XYZ file of C-alpha atoms in Angstrom:
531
model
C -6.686 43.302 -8.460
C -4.682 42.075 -5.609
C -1.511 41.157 -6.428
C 0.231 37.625 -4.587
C 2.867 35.258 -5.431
C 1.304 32.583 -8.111
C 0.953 29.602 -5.315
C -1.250 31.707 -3.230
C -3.212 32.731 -6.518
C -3.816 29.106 -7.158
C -5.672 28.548 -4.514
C -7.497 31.602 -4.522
C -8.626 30.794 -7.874
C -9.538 27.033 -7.456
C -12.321 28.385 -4.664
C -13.606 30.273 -7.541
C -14.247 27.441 -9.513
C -15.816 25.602 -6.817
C -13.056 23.786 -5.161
C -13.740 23.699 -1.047
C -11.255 20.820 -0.002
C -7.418 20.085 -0.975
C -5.667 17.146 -0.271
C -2.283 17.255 0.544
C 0.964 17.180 2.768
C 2.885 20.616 2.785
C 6.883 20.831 2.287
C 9.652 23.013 0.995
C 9.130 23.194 -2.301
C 5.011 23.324 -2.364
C 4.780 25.624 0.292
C 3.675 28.567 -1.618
C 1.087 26.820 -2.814
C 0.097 26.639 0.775
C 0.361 30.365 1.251
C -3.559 31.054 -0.373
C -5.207 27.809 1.135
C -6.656 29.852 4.796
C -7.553 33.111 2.893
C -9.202 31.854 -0.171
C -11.272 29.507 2.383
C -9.848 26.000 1.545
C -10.124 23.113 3.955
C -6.616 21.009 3.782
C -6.831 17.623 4.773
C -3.390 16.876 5.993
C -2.413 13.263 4.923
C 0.380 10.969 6.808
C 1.355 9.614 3.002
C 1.200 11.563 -0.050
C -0.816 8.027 -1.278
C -3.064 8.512 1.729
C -3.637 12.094 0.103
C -4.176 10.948 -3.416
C -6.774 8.234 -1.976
C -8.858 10.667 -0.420
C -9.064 12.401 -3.621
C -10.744 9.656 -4.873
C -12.491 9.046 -2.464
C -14.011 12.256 -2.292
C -14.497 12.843 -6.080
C -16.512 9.618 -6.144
C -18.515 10.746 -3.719
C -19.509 14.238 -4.527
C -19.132 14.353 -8.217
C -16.370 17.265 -7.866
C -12.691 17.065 -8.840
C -10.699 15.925 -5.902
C -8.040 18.390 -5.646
C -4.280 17.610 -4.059
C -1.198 19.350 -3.551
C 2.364 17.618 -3.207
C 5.684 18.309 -3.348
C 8.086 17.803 -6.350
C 9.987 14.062 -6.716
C 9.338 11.530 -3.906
C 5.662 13.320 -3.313
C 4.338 13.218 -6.711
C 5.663 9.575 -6.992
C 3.778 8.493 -3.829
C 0.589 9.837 -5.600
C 1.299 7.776 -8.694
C -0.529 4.668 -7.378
C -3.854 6.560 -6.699
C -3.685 8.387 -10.029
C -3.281 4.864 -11.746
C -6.271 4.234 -9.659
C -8.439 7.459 -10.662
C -7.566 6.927 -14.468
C -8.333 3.508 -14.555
C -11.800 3.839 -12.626
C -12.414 6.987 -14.720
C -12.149 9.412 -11.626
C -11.542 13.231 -11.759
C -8.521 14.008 -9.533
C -6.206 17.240 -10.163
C -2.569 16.949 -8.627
C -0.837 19.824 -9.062
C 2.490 19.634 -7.679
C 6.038 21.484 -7.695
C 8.859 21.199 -9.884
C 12.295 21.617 -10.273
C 13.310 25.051 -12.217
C 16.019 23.046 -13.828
C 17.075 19.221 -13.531
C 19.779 19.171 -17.035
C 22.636 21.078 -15.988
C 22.687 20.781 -12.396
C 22.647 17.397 -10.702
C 22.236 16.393 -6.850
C 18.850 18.498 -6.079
C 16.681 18.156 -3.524
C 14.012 16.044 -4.642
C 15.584 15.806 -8.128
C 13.764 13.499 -10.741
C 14.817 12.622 -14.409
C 11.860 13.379 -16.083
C 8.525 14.038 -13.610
C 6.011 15.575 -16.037
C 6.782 11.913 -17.805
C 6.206 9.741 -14.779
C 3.147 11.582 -14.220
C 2.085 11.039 -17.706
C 2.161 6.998 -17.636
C -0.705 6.967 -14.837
C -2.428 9.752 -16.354
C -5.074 11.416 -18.750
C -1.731 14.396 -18.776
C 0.667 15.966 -17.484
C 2.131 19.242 -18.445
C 4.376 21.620 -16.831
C 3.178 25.064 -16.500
C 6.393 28.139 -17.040
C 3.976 31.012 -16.626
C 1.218 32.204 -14.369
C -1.049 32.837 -17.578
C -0.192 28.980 -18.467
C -1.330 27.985 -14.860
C -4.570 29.203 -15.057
C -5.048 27.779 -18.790
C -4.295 24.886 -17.376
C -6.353 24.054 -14.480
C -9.384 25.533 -16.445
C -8.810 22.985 -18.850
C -8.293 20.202 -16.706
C -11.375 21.263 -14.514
C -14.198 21.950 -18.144
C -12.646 18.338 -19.068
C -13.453 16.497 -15.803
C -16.927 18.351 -16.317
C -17.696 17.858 -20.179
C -15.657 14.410 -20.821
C -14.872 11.466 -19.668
C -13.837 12.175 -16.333
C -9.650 11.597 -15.348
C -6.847 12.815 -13.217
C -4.286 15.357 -14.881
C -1.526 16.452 -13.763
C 0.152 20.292 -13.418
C 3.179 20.791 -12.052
C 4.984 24.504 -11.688
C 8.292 25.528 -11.090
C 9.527 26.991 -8.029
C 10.465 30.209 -9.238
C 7.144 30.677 -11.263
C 4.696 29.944 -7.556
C 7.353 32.229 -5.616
C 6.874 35.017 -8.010
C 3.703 37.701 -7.906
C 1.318 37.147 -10.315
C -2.278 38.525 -10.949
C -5.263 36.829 -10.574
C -6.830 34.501 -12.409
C -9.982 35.192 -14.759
C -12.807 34.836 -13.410
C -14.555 31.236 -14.411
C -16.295 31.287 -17.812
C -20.176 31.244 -17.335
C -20.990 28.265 -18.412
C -18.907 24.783 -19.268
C -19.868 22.998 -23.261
C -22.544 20.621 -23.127
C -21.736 16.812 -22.734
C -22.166 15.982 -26.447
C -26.111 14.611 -27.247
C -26.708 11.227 -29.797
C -27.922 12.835 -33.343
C -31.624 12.334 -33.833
C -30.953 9.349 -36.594
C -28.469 7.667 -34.035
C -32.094 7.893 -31.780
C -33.871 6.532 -34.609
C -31.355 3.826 -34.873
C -31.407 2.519 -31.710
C -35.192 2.965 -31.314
C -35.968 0.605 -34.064
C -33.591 -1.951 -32.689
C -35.490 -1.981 -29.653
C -38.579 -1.967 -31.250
C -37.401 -5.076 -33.343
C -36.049 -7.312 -30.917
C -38.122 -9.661 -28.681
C -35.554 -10.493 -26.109
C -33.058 -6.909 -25.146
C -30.689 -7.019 -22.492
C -28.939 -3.897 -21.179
C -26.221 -3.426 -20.086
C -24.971 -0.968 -17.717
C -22.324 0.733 -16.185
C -20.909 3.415 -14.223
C -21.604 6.143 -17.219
C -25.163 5.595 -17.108
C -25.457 6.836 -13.134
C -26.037 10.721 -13.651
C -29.863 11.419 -13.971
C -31.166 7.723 -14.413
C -34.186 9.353 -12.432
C -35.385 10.272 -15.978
C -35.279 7.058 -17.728
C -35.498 4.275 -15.342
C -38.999 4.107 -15.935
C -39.177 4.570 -19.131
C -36.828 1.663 -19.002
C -38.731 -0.863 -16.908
C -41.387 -0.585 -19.508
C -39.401 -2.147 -21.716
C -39.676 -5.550 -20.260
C -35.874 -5.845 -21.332
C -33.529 -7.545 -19.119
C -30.301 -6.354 -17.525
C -26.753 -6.291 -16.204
C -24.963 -4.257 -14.370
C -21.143 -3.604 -14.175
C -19.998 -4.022 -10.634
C -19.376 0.208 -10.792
C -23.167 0.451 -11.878
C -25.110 -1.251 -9.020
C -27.737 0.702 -8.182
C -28.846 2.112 -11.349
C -31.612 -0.907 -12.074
C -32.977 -1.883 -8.618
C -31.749 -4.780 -7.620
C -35.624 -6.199 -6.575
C -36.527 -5.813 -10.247
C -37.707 -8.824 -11.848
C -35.364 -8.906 -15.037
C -32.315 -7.992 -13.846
C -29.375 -10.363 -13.499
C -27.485 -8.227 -10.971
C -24.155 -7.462 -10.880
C -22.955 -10.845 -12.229
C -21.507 -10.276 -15.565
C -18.061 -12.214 -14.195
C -20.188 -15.225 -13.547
C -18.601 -17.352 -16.483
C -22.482 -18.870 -17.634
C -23.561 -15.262 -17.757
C -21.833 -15.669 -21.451
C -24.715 -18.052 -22.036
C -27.321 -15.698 -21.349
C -26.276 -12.942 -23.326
C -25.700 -15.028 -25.772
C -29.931 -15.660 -25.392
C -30.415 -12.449 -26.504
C -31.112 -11.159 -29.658
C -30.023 -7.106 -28.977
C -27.392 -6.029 -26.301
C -27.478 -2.352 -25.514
C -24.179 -1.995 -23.176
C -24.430 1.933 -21.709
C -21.790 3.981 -20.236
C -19.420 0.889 -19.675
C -15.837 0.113 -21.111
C -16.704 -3.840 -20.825
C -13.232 -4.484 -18.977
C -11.375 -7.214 -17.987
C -12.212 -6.566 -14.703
C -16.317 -6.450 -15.529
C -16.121 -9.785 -17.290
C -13.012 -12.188 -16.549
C -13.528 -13.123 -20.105
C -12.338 -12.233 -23.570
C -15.558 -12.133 -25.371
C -19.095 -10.817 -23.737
C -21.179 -13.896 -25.135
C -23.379 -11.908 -27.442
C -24.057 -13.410 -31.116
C -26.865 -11.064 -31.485
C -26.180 -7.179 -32.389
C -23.837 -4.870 -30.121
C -24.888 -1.232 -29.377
C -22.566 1.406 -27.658
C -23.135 3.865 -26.098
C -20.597 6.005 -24.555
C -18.843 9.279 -23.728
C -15.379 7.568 -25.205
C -14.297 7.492 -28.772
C -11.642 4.443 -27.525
C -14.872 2.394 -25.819
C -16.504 3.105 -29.060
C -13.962 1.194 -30.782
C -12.305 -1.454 -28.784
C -12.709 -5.518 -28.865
C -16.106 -5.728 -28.476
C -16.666 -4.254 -32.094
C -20.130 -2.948 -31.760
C -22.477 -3.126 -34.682
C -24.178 0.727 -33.597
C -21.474 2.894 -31.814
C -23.232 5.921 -30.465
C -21.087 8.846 -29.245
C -22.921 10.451 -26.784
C -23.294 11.424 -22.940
C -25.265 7.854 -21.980
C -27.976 9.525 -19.410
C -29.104 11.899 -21.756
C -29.395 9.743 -24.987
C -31.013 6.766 -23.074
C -33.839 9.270 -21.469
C -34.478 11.151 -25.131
C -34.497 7.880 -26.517
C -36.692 5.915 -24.194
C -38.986 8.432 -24.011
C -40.207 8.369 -27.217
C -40.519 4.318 -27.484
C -44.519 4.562 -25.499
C -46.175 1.571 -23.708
C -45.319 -1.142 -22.298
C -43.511 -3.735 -24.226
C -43.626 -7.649 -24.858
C -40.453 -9.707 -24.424
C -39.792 -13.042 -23.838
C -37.927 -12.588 -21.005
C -39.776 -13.926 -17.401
C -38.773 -13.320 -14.175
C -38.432 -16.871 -13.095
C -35.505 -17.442 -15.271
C -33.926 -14.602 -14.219
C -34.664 -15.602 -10.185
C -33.555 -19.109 -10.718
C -30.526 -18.223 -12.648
C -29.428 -15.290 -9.698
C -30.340 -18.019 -7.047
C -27.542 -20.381 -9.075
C -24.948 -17.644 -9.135
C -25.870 -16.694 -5.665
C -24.502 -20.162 -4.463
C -21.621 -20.460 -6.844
C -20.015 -17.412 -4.965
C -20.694 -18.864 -1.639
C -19.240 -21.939 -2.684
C -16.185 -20.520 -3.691
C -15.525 -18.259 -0.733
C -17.786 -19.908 1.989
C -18.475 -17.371 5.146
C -18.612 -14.363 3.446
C -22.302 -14.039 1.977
C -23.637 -14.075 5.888
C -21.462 -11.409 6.791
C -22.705 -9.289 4.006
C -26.593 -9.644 4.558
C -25.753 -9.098 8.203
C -24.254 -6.275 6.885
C -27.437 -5.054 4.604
C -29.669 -5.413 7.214
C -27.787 -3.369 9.892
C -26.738 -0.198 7.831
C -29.098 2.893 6.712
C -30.012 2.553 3.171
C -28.195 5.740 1.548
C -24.757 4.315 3.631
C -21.887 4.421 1.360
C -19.127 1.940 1.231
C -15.684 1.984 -0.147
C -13.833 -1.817 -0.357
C -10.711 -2.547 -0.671
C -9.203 -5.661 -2.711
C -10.027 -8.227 -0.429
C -12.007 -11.641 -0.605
C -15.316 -10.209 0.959
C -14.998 -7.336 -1.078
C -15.023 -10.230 -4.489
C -17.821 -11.633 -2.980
C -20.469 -8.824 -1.493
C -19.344 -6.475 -4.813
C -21.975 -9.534 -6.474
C -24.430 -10.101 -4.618
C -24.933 -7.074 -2.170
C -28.339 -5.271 -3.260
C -27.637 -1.909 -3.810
C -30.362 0.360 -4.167
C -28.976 3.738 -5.664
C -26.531 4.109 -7.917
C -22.862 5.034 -6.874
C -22.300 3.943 -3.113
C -19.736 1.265 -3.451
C -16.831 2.195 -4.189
C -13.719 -0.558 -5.526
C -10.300 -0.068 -6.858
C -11.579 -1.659 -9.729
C -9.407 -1.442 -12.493
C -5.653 -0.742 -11.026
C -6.590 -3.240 -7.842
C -4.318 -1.544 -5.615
C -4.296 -2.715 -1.937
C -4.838 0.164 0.795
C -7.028 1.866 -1.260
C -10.253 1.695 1.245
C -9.322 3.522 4.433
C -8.012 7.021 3.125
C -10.528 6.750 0.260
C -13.133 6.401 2.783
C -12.109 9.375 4.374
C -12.179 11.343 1.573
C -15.873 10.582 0.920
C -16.802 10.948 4.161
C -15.030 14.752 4.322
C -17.622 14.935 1.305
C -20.949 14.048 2.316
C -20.989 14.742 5.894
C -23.231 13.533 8.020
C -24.279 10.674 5.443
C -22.834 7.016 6.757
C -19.677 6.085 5.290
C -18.394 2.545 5.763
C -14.477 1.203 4.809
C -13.818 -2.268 4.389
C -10.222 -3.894 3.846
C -8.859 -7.248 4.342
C -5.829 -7.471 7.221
C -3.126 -7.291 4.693
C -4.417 -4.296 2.549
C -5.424 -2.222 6.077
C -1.322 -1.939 6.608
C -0.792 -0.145 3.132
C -2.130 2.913 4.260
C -3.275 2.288 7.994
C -1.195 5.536 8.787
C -4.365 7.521 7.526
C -6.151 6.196 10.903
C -4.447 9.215 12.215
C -6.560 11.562 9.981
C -9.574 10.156 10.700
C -9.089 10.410 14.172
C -7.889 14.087 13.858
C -11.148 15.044 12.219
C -13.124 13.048 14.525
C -14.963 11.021 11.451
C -17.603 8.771 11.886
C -16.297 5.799 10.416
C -16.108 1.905 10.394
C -13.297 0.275 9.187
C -14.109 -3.312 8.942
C -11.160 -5.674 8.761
C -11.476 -9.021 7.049
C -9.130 -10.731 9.275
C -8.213 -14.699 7.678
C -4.297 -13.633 8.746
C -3.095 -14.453 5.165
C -3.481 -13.455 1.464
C -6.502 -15.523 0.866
C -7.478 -14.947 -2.660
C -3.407 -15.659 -3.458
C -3.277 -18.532 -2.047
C -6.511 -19.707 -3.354
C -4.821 -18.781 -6.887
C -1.569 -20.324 -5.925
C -3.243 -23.738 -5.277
C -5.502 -23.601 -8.449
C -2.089 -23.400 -10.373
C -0.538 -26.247 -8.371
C 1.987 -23.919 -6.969
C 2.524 -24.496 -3.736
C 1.451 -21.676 -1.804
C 4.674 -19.331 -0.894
C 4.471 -15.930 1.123
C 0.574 -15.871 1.646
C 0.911 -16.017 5.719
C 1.657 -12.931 7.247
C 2.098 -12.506 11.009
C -0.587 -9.269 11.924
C -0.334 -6.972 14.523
C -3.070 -7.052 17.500
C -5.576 -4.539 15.431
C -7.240 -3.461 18.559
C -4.771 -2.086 20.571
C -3.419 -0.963 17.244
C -6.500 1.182 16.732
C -6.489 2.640 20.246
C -2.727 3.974 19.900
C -4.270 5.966 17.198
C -6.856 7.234 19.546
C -9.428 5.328 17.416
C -12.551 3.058 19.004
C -11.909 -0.732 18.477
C -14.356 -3.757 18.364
C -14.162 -7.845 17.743
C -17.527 -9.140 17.222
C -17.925 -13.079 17.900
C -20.960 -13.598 16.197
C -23.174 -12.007 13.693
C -25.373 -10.447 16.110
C -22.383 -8.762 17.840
C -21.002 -8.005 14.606
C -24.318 -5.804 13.639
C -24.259 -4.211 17.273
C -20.437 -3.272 16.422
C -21.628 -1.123 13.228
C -24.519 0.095 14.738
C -22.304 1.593 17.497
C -19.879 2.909 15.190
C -22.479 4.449 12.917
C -23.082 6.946 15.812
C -19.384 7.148 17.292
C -17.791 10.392 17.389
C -14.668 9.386 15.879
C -13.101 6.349 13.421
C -14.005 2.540 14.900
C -11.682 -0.179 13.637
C -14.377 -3.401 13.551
C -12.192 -6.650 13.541
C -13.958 -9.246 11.597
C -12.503 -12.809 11.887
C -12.982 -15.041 8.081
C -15.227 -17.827 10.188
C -17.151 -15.598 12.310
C -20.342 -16.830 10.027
C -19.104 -20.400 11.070
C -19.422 -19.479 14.554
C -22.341 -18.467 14.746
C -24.146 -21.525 13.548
């Protein structure tokens, strides 16, 4: 066994269990965790802002599937990667930030990097935090955080060590267990159960989200046999093609979608917390029965009250359950209600942010089908997130829950360190791009083929918007924005400002096969102008 000081065996043993990137920014007191990275055969993506780093964690673990792994320093670094661990726990994201502590904070006052109580901070944005006082501990630790992320609902945690403990020598870790547990499976009766509900009801609506992604290849369908129509959260796009005749999109926050599920006489809602953020609403419209279906004792039990709450890994019970229903079933759903009522929404949302929706099919029509995207909160971001067709599951990516501004860019870059040569596209409004426009650097460093559309209407649109529908006169919404372009080229980046849709897909088209970040500057009326 070879014998190395416990930072360096951290590293060493995260390759073992499958870990090829870390996010991170090195310093005085995380260094030793640097000390493994090179020899255990680590990438480290160097961040300019320890929220940059956390972002790209994100990023990347919605991407690939994997943990996104970062290292940062005690106090002001594992603060800065507070917002993006809100962000991961909210979405339901599996980050691991393991950072340094402080051997002692009680007695002895005025230490570099000193914080009260930073296993506690952690723990408010958190699934947990704990702080690890032995090598033994570390490894427990991270193997526990890691089967979690796996098995469970997936999370960030947090593991910080002291000093002293990733200075000292410590063997290696274990070597990884085998196998993980199975994701629990729905008890045959809770099949039976939901089977006969199905089998009962003449007019089913679905309704799924993000949990339902993994494996729909075996029950989609099984599904579409059904005849049943559907929803989608705005996280689950993608999983019910967006061309299929029943399906009602991603438009569960349109406020007469209440009306329709209230048509219904079963809801099935699958691998979806039915947030605030999903609806915009207290109450999902249903009068008919609720079924659950989820990973999460806490979604299994929230406001919704569900009439059938089925604890179980979504995928898995959907495609064992569907299987077994047969033919092709009679509903009274038809496909010109659904069209007519889509068409309706359609025009609501260009009504209420005019400009956008010709951006976005210019958009669709430009960009390879299996192109990924990763929006930031921003109005055309609100918009496209309801009406642009997606047709797999989990290739737009929102700060959906937290909302945090700046979350595009470096999470962009995260997914594309993931995938590679698969397109990757960012897309911010002017005011969130300056959160985190720092991470431009990185991109640039790694020569990433990226476009970073900005949504340029030089102001806080949707605040004002807000600000006027609550008679308030509007009050710091206007901003005064750099010049983007030249902005982009003192990074070293490529920089475009398309005048008109057609210039606007020759911009992305050109960036798609740039060697290098483009930053795409995208005026609010540029749909206007080209009329």
């Amino acid at each position: 066994m070879t014998i190395r000081p416990l930072g360096a065996q951290i590293s060493h043993m995260l390759k073992d269990r499958g870990v090829d990137v870390i996010f991170g920014i090195p310093g005085v007191h995380n260094q030793e965790m640097y000390r493994g990275i090179e020899e255990a055969g680590i990438t480290h993506v160097l961040a300019r802002h320890e929220q940059g780093a956390g972002f790209m964690a994100d990023g990347y673990a919605r991407a690939t599937g994997k943990p996104g792994v970062a290292y940062v320093i005690s106090g002001p670094g594992l603060c800065n990667i507070m917002t993006p661990m809100g962000q991961a726990y909210s979405d339901s994201v599996p980050m691991l930030v393991i950072s340094s502590v402080l051997d002692e904070t009680e007695a002895k006052r005025g230490q570099l990097h000193q914080m009260k109580d930073q296993e506690g901070a952690a723990a408010a944005v958190c699934d947990w935090s704990v702080t690890a006082r032995t090598a033994e501990a570390s490894y427990q630790l991270i193997d526990r955080a890691l089967m979690q992320m796996e098995t469970g609902v997936p999370s960030p945690k947090h593991i910080q060590v002291p000093i002293a403990q990733l200075e000292a020598n410590a063997d290696p870790a274990p070597d990884r267990a085998d196998e993980w547990p199975y994701r629990p499976e729905a008890a045959p009766l809770q099949r039976i159960a939901l089977i006969d509900r199905i089998n009962a009801a003449k007019r089913p609506l679905f309704i799924f989200g993000a949990g339902a992604a993994h494996g729909v290849e075996r029950w989609l369908s099984h599904f579409l046999r059904l005849n049943a129509a559907s929803f989608t959260t705005y996280a689950g796009r993608g999983i019910i093609p967006d061309d299929s005749p029943l399906h009602f999109g991603a438009t569960l926050a349109r406020a007469s979608s209440a009306a329709v599920i209230a048509s219904s006489d079963l809801v099935v809602a699958v691998g979806t917390r039915l947030s605030e953020v999903d609806l915009w609403r207290d109450h999902l419209g249903n009068d008919a029965p609720l079924v659950r279906i989820d990973l999460d004792p806490e979604v299994l039990s929230d406001c919704h009250k569900a009439d059938t709450r089925i604890l179980a890994d979504a995928s898995a019970h959907l495609t064992e359950s569907l299987m077994q229903l047969g033919g092709e079933k009679q509903t009274t759903w038809t496909g010109a209600e659904v069209a007519s009522t889509r068409a309706r929404w359609r025009a609501e949302i260009d009504a209420e942010r005019p400009g956008i929706l010709p951006v976005a099919d210019a958009l669709k029509q430009t960009v390879p089908a299996n192109t990924m995207f990763y929006s930031d909160m921003t109005q055309f971001a609100y918009s496209a997130k309801e009406v642009y067709p997606m047709d797999r599951p989990g290739h737009w990516h929102h700060p959906y829950g937290f909302g945090t501004l700046g979350y595009a860019l470096p999470a962009a870059i995260g997914g594309k360190i993931g995938l590679g040569d698969q397109p990757v596209i960012a897309i911010l409004g002017d005011y969130g791009f300056q959160y985190t426009v720092q991470e431009l650097a990185v991109a640039v460093e790694l020569e990433l083929t990226l476009p970073i559309i900005i949504w340029d209407n030089g102001k806080l649109g949707e605040i004002e918007d807000s600000m006027v529908r609550a008679q308030i006169a509007p009050n710091a919404v206007i901003q005064r924005n750099p010049d983007f372009l030249k902005l982009a080229e003192a990074y070293g980046a490529a920089a475009a400002e398309p005048t008109d849709l057609d210039a606007f897909k020759s911009a992305i088209q050109t960036a798609l096969q740039a060697k290098g970040p483009t930053v795409i500057r995208v005026k609010s009326d540029i749909a206007l102008t080209s009329n």
